[in-house]
mmCIF file of C-alpha atoms and ligand atoms in Angstrom:
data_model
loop_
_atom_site.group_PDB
_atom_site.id
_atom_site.type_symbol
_atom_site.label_atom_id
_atom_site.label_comp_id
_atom_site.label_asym_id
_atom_site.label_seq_id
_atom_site.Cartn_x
_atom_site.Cartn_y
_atom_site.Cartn_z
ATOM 1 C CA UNK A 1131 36.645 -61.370 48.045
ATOM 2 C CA UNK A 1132 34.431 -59.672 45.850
ATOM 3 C CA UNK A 1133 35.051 -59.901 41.867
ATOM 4 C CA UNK A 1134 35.843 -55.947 41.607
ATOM 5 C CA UNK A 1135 37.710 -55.887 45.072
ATOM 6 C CA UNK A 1136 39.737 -58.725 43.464
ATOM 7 C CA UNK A 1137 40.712 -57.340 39.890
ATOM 8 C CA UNK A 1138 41.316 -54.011 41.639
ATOM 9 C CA UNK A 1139 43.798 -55.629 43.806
ATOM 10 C CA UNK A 1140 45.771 -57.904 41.008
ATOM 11 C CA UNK A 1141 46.235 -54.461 38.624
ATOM 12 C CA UNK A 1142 47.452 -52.572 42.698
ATOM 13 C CA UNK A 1143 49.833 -55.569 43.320
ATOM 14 C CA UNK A 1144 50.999 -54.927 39.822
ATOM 15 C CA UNK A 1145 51.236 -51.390 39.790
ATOM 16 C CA UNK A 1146 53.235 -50.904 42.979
ATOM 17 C CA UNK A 1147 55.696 -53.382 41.504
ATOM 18 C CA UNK A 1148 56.193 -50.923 38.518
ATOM 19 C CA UNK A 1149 56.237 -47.786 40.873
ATOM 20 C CA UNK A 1150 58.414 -49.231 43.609
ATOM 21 C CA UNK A 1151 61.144 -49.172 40.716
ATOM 22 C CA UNK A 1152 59.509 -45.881 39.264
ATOM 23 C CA UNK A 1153 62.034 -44.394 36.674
ATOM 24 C CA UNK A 1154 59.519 -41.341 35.054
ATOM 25 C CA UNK A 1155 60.117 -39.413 38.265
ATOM 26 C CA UNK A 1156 56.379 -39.349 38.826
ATOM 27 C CA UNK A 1157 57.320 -40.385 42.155
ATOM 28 C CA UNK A 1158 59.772 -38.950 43.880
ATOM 29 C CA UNK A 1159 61.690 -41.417 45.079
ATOM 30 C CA UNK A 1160 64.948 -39.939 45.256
ATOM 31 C CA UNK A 1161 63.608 -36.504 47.091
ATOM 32 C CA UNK A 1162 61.825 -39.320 49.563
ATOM 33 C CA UNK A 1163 65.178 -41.171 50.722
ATOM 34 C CA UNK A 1164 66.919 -38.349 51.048
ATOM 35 C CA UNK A 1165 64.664 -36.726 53.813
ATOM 36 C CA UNK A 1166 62.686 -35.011 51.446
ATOM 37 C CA UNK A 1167 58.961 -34.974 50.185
ATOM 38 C CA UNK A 1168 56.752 -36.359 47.679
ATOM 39 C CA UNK A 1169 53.534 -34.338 48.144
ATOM 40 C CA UNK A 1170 52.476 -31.475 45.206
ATOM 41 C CA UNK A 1171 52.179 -27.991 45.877
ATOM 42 C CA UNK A 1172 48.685 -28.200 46.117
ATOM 43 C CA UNK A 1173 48.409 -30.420 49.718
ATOM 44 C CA UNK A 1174 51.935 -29.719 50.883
ATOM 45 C CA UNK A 1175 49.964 -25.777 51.330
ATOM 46 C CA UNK A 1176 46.804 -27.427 52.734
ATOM 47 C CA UNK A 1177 47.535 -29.746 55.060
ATOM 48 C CA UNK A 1178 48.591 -27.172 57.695
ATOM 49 C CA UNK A 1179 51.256 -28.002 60.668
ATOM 50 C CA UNK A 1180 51.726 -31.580 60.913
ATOM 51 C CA UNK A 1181 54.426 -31.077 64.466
ATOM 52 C CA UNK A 1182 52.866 -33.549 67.186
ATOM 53 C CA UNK A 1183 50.512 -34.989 65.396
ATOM 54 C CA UNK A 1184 50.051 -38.594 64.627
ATOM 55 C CA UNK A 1185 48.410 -39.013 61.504
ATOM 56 C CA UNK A 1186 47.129 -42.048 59.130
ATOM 57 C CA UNK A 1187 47.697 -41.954 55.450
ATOM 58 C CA UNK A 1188 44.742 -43.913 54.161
ATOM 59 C CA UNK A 1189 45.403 -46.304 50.723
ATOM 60 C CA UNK A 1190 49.144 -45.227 51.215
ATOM 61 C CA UNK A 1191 50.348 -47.109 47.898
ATOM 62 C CA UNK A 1192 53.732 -47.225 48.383
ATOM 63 C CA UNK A 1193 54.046 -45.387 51.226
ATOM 64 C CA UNK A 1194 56.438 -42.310 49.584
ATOM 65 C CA UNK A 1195 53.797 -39.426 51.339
ATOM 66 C CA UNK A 1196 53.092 -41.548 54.282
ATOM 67 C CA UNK A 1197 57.154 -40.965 54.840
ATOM 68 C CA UNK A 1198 56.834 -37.487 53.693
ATOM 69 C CA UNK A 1199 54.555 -36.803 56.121
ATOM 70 C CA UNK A 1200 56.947 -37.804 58.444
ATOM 71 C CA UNK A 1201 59.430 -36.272 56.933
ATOM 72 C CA UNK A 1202 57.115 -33.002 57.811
ATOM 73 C CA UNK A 1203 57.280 -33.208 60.968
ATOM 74 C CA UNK A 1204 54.630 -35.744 61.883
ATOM 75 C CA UNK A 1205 55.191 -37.369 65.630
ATOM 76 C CA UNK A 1206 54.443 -40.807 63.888
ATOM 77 C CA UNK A 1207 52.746 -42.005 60.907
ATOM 78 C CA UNK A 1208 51.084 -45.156 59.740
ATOM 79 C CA UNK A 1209 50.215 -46.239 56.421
ATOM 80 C CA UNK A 1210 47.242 -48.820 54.881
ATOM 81 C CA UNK A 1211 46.467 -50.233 52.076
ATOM 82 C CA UNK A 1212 45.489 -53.419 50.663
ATOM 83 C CA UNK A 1213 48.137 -54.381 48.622
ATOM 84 C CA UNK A 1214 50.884 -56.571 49.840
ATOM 85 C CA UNK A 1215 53.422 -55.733 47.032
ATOM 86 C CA UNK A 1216 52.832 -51.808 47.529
ATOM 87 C CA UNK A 1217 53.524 -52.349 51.476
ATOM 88 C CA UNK A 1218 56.309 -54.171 50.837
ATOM 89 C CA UNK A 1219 57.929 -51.638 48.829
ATOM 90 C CA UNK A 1220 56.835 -48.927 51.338
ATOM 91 C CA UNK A 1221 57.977 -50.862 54.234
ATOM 92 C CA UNK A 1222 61.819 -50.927 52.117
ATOM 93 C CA UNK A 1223 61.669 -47.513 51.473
ATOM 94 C CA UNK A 1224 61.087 -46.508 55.301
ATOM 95 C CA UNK A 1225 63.978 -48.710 55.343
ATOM 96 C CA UNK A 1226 66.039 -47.111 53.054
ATOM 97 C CA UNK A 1227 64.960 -43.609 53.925
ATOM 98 C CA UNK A 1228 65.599 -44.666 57.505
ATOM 99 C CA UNK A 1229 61.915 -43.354 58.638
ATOM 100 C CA UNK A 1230 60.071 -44.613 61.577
ATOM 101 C CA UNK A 1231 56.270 -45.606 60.092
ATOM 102 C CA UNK A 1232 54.328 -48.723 60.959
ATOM 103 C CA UNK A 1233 52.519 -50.158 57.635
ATOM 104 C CA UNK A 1234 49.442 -51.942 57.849
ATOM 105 C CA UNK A 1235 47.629 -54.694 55.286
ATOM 106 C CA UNK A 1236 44.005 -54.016 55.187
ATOM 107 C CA UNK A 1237 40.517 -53.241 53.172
ATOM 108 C CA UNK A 1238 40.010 -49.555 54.042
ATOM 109 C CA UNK A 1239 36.626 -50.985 55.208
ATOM 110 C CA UNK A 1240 38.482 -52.643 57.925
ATOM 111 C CA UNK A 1241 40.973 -49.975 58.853
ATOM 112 C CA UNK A 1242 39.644 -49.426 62.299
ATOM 113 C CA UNK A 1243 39.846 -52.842 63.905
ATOM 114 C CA UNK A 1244 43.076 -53.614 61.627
ATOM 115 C CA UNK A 1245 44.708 -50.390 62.707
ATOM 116 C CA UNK A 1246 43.678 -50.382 66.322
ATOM 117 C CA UNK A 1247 44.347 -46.988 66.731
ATOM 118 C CA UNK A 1248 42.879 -43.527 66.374
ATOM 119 C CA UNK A 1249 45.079 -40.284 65.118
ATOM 120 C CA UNK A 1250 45.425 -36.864 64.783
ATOM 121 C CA UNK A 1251 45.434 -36.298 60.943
ATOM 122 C CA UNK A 1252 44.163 -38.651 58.399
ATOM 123 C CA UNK A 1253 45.690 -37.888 54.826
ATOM 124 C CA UNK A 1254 43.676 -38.914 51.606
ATOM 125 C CA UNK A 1255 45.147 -37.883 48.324
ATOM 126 C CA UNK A 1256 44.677 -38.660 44.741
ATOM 127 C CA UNK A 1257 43.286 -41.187 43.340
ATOM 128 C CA UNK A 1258 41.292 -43.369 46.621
ATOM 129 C CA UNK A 1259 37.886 -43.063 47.262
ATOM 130 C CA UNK A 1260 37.264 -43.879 43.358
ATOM 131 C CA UNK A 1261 37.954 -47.869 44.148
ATOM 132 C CA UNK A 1262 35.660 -47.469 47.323
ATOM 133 C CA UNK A 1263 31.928 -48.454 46.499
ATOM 134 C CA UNK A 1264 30.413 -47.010 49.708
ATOM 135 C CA UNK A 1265 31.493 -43.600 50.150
ATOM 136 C CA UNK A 1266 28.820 -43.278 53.436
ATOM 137 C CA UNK A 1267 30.741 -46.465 55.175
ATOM 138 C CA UNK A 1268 34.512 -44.687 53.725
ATOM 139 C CA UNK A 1269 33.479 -41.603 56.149
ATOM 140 C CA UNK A 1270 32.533 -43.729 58.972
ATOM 141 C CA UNK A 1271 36.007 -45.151 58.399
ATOM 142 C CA UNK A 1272 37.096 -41.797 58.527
ATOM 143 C CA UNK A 1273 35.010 -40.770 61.272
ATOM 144 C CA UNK A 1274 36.419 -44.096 63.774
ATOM 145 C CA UNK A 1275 40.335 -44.141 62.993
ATOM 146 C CA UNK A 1276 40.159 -40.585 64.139
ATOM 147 C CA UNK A 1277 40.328 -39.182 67.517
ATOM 148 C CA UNK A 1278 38.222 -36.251 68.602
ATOM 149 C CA UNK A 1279 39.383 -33.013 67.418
ATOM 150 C CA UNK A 1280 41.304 -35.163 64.569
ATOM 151 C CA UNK A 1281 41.386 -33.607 61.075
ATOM 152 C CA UNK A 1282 40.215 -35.074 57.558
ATOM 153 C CA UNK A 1283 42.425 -34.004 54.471
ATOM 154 C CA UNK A 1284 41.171 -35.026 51.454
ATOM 155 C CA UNK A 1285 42.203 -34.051 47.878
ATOM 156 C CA UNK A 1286 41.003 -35.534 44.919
ATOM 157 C CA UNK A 1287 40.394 -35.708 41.137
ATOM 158 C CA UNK A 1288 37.065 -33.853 40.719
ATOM 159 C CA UNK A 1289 34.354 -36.134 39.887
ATOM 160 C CA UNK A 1290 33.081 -33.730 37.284
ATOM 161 C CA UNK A 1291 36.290 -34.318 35.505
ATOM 162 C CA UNK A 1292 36.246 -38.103 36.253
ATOM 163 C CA UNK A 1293 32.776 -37.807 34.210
ATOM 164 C CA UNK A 1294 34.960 -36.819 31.201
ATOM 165 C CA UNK A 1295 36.785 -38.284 28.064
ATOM 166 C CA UNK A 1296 39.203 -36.690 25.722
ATOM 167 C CA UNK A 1297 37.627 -36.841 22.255
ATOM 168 C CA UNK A 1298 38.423 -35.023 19.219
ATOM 169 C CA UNK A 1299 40.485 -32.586 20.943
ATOM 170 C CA UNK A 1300 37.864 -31.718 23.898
ATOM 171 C CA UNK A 1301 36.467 -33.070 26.974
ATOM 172 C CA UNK A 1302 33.151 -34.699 26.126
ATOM 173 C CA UNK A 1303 30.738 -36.335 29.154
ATOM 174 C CA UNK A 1304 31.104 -39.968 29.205
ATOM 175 C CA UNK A 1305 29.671 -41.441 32.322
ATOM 176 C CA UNK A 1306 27.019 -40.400 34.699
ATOM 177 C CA UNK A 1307 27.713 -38.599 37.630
ATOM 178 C CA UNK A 1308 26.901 -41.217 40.288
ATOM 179 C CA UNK A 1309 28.046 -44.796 39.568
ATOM 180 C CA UNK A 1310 25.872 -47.015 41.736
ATOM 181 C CA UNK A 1311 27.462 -49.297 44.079
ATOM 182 C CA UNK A 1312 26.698 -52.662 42.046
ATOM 183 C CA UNK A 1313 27.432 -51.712 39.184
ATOM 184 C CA UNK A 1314 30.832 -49.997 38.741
ATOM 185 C CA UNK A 1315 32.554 -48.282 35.449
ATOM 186 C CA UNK A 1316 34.897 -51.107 34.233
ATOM 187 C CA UNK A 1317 37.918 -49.696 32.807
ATOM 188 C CA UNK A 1318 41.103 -52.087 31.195
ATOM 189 C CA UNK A 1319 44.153 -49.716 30.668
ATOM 190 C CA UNK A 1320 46.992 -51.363 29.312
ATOM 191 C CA UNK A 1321 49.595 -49.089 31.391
ATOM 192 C CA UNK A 1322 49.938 -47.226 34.481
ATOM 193 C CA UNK A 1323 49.449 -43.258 34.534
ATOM 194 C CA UNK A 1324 52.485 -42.322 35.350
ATOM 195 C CA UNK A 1325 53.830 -43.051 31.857
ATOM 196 C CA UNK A 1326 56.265 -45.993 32.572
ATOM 197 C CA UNK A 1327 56.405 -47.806 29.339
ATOM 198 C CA UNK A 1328 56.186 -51.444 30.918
ATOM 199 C CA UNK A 1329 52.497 -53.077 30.073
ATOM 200 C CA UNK A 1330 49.994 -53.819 32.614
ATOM 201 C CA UNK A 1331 48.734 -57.922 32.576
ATOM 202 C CA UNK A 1332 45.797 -56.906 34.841
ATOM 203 C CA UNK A 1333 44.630 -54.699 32.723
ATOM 204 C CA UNK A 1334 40.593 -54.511 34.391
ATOM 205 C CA UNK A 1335 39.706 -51.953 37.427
ATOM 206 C CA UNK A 1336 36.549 -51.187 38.725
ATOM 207 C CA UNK A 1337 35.928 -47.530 39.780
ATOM 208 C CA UNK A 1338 33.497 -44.993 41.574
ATOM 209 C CA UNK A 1339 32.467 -41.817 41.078
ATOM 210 C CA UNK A 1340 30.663 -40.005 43.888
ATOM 211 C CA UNK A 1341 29.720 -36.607 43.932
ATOM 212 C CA UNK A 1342 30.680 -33.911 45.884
ATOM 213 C CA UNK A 1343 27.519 -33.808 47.453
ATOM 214 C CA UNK A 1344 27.557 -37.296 48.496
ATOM 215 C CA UNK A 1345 31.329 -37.101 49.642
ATOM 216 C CA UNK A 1346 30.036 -33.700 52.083
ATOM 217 C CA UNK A 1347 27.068 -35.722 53.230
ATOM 218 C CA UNK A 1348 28.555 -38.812 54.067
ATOM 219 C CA UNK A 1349 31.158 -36.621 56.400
ATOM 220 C CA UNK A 1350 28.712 -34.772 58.357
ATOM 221 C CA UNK A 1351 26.551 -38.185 58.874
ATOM 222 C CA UNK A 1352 29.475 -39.593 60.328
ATOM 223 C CA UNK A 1353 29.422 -36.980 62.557
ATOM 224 C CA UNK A 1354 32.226 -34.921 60.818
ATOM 225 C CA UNK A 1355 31.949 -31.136 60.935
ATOM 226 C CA UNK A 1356 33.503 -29.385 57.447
ATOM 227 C CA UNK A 1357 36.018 -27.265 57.375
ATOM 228 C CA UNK A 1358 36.694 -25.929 53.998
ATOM 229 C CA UNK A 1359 35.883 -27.390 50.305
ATOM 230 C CA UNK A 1360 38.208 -26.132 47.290
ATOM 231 C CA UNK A 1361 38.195 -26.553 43.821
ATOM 232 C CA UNK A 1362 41.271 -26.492 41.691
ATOM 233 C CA UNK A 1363 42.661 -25.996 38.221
ATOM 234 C CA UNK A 1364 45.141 -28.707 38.008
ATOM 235 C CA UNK A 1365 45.897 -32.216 39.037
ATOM 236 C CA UNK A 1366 49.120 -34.512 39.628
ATOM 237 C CA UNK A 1367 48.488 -36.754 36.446
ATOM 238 C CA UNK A 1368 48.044 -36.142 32.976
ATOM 239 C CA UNK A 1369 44.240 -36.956 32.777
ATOM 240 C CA UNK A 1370 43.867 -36.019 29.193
ATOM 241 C CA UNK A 1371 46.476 -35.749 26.573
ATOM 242 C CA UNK A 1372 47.922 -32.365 25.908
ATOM 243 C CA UNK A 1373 47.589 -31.307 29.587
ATOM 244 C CA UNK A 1374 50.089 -28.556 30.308
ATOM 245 C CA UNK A 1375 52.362 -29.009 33.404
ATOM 246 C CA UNK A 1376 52.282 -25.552 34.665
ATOM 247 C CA UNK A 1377 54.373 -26.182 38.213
ATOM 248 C CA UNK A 1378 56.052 -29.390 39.417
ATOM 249 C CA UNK A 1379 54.011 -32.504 38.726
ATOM 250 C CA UNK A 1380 50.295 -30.214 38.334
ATOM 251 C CA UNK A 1381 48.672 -30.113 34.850
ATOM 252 C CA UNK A 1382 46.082 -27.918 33.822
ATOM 253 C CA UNK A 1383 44.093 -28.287 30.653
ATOM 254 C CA UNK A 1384 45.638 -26.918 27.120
ATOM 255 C CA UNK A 1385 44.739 -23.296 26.023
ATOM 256 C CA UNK A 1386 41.399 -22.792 24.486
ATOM 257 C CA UNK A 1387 39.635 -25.583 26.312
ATOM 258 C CA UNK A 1388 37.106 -24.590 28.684
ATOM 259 C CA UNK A 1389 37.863 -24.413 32.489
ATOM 260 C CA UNK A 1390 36.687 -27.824 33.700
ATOM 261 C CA UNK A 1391 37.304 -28.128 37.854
ATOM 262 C CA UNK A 1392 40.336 -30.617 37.599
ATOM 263 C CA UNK A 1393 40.714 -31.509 41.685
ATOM 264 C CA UNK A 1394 39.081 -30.581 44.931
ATOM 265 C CA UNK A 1395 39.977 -30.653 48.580
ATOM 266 C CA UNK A 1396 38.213 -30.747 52.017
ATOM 267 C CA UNK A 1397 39.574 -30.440 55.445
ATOM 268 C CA UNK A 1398 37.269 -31.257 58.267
ATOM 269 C CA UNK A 1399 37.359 -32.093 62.153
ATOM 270 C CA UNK A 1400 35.967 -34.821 64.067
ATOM 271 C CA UNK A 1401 34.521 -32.709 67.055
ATOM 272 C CA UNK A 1402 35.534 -32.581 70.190
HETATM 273 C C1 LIG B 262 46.362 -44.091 43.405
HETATM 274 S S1 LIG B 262 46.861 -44.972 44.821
HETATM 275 C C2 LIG B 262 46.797 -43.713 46.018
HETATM 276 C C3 LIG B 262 47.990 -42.884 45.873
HETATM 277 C C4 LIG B 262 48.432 -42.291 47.144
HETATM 278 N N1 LIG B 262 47.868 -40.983 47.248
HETATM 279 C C5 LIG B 262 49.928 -42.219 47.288
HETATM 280 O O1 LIG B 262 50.361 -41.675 48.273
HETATM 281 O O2 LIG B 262 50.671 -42.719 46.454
HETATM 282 C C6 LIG B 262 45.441 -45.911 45.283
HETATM 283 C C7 LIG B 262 45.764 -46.918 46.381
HETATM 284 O O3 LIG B 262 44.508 -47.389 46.899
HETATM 285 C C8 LIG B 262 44.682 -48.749 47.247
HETATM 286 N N2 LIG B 262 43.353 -49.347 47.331
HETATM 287 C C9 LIG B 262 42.448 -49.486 46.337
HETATM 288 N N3 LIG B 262 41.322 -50.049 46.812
HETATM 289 C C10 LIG B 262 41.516 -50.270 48.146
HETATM 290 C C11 LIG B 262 40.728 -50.815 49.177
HETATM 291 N N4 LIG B 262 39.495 -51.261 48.937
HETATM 292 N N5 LIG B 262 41.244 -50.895 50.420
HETATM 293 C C12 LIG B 262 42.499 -50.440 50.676
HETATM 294 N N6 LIG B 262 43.305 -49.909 49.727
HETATM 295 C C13 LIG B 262 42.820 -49.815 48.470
HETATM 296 C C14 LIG B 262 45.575 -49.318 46.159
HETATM 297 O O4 LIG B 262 46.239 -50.486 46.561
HETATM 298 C C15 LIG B 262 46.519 -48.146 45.903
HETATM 299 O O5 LIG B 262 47.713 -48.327 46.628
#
């Protein structure tokens, strides 16, 4: 395994071990067991009518939406990811929550012969395609697990904002807008986002930042046709200090600060 594939997945492992017993709230667990949902305002009203549908929730963590989605009225729903310890707490939630969902071990780069399957709906949310080098071969992915007439949801931290520190008060660019494959921005973070108090060990992650641009193009070379892109003013985590939660779980940046887009969102089909 790769170097960055492999310090990625240590601090995953880790982090789904910290989730999976999640006491901030950040995610949901409680709503989740009881038949509930985990997803934020924002794609719970984008994601459209879920009845019938089979649908893949791609780097499903610990599987809390992938059961929401069920919860939703999905006909089935199956979950991948590459971490072992964040399926295994997914696969005890479903448990617990006593939701049918299969759960399935894999490098999104190999979800199509690992899942075996195509679906209606393939869900993307916050915080994937950033560990993904090739965002070209992650719509191919995209592209294959889905069967014609399939929809794409995607929502995501903008990659203008992922450009961004917090310094002296204000956003300030720190990193270029395209990080090339080889050569990814290194972080080390010393705990998780969701502001669980419990250090990290594996501290290093490699990340991505592809543009918009790239992100559209890579869809409609894999033969995807677009449905709508959004911008938004807020996003699930607290990306900079000071962020104001202005509905359940969304933050928006603090008063005076200038309107930086803070997530986006595309829905497209795989035609028929
Ligand atoms: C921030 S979480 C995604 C959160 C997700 N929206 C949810 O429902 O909780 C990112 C996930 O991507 C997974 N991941 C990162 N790189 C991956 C890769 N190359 N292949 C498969 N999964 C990956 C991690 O294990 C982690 O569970």
């Amino acid at each position: 395994m790769h170097e960055h594939l492999s310090a990625n997945l240590a601090n995953w492992n880790e982090r789904a071990r910290l989730h999976a017993t999640d006491t901030t709230g950040s995610y949901r667990i409680a709503e989740v067991l009881s038949g509930g949902s985990s997803l934020h305002a924002i794609e719970a009203g984008e994601i459209g009518d879920l009845a019938g549908l089979d649908v893949v929730h791609l780097q499903c963590h610990i599987g809390l939406d992938t059961l929401s989605l069920k919860h939703l009225g999905a006909r089935s729903v199956t979950g991948l990811d590459f971490s072992p310890d964040a399926l295994a707490a997914a696969r005890d939630f479903a448990a617990r929550a006593g939701t049918d969902a299969r759960f399935v071990e894999a490098s999104l780069y190999d979800a199509p012969a690992a899942l075996g399957a195509q679906y209606d709906f393939a869900f993307v949310t916050w915080g994937a395609i950033n560990w993904l080098p090739d965002i070209a071969a992650w719509a191919r992915v995209v592209a294959d697990v889905l069967r014609p007439g399939g929809r794409l949801y995607l929502l995501e931290g903008h990659p203008v904002l992922n450009q961004c520190e917090w310094r002296d008060g204000a956003p300030v660019f720190a990193y270029d807008r395209m990080t090339p494959r080889t050569q990814p921005l290194a972080f080390d973070e010393t705990h998780t986002y969701t502001g669980d108090e419990r250090p990290l060990t594996q501290t290093r992650t490699y990340e991505w930042i592809h543009p918009i641009s790239d992100i559209i193009n890579a869809l409609i070379s894999a033969g995807m046709r677009l449905d709508f892109l959004r911008e938004h003013d807020l996003i699930s985590w607290e990306f900079f200090p000071g962020m104001i939660e202005v509905q359940e779980d969304l933050f928006a940046l603090p008063p005076g600060v200038p309107r930086l887009p803070m997530s986006f969102s595309i829905g497209a089909t795989k035609p028929l």
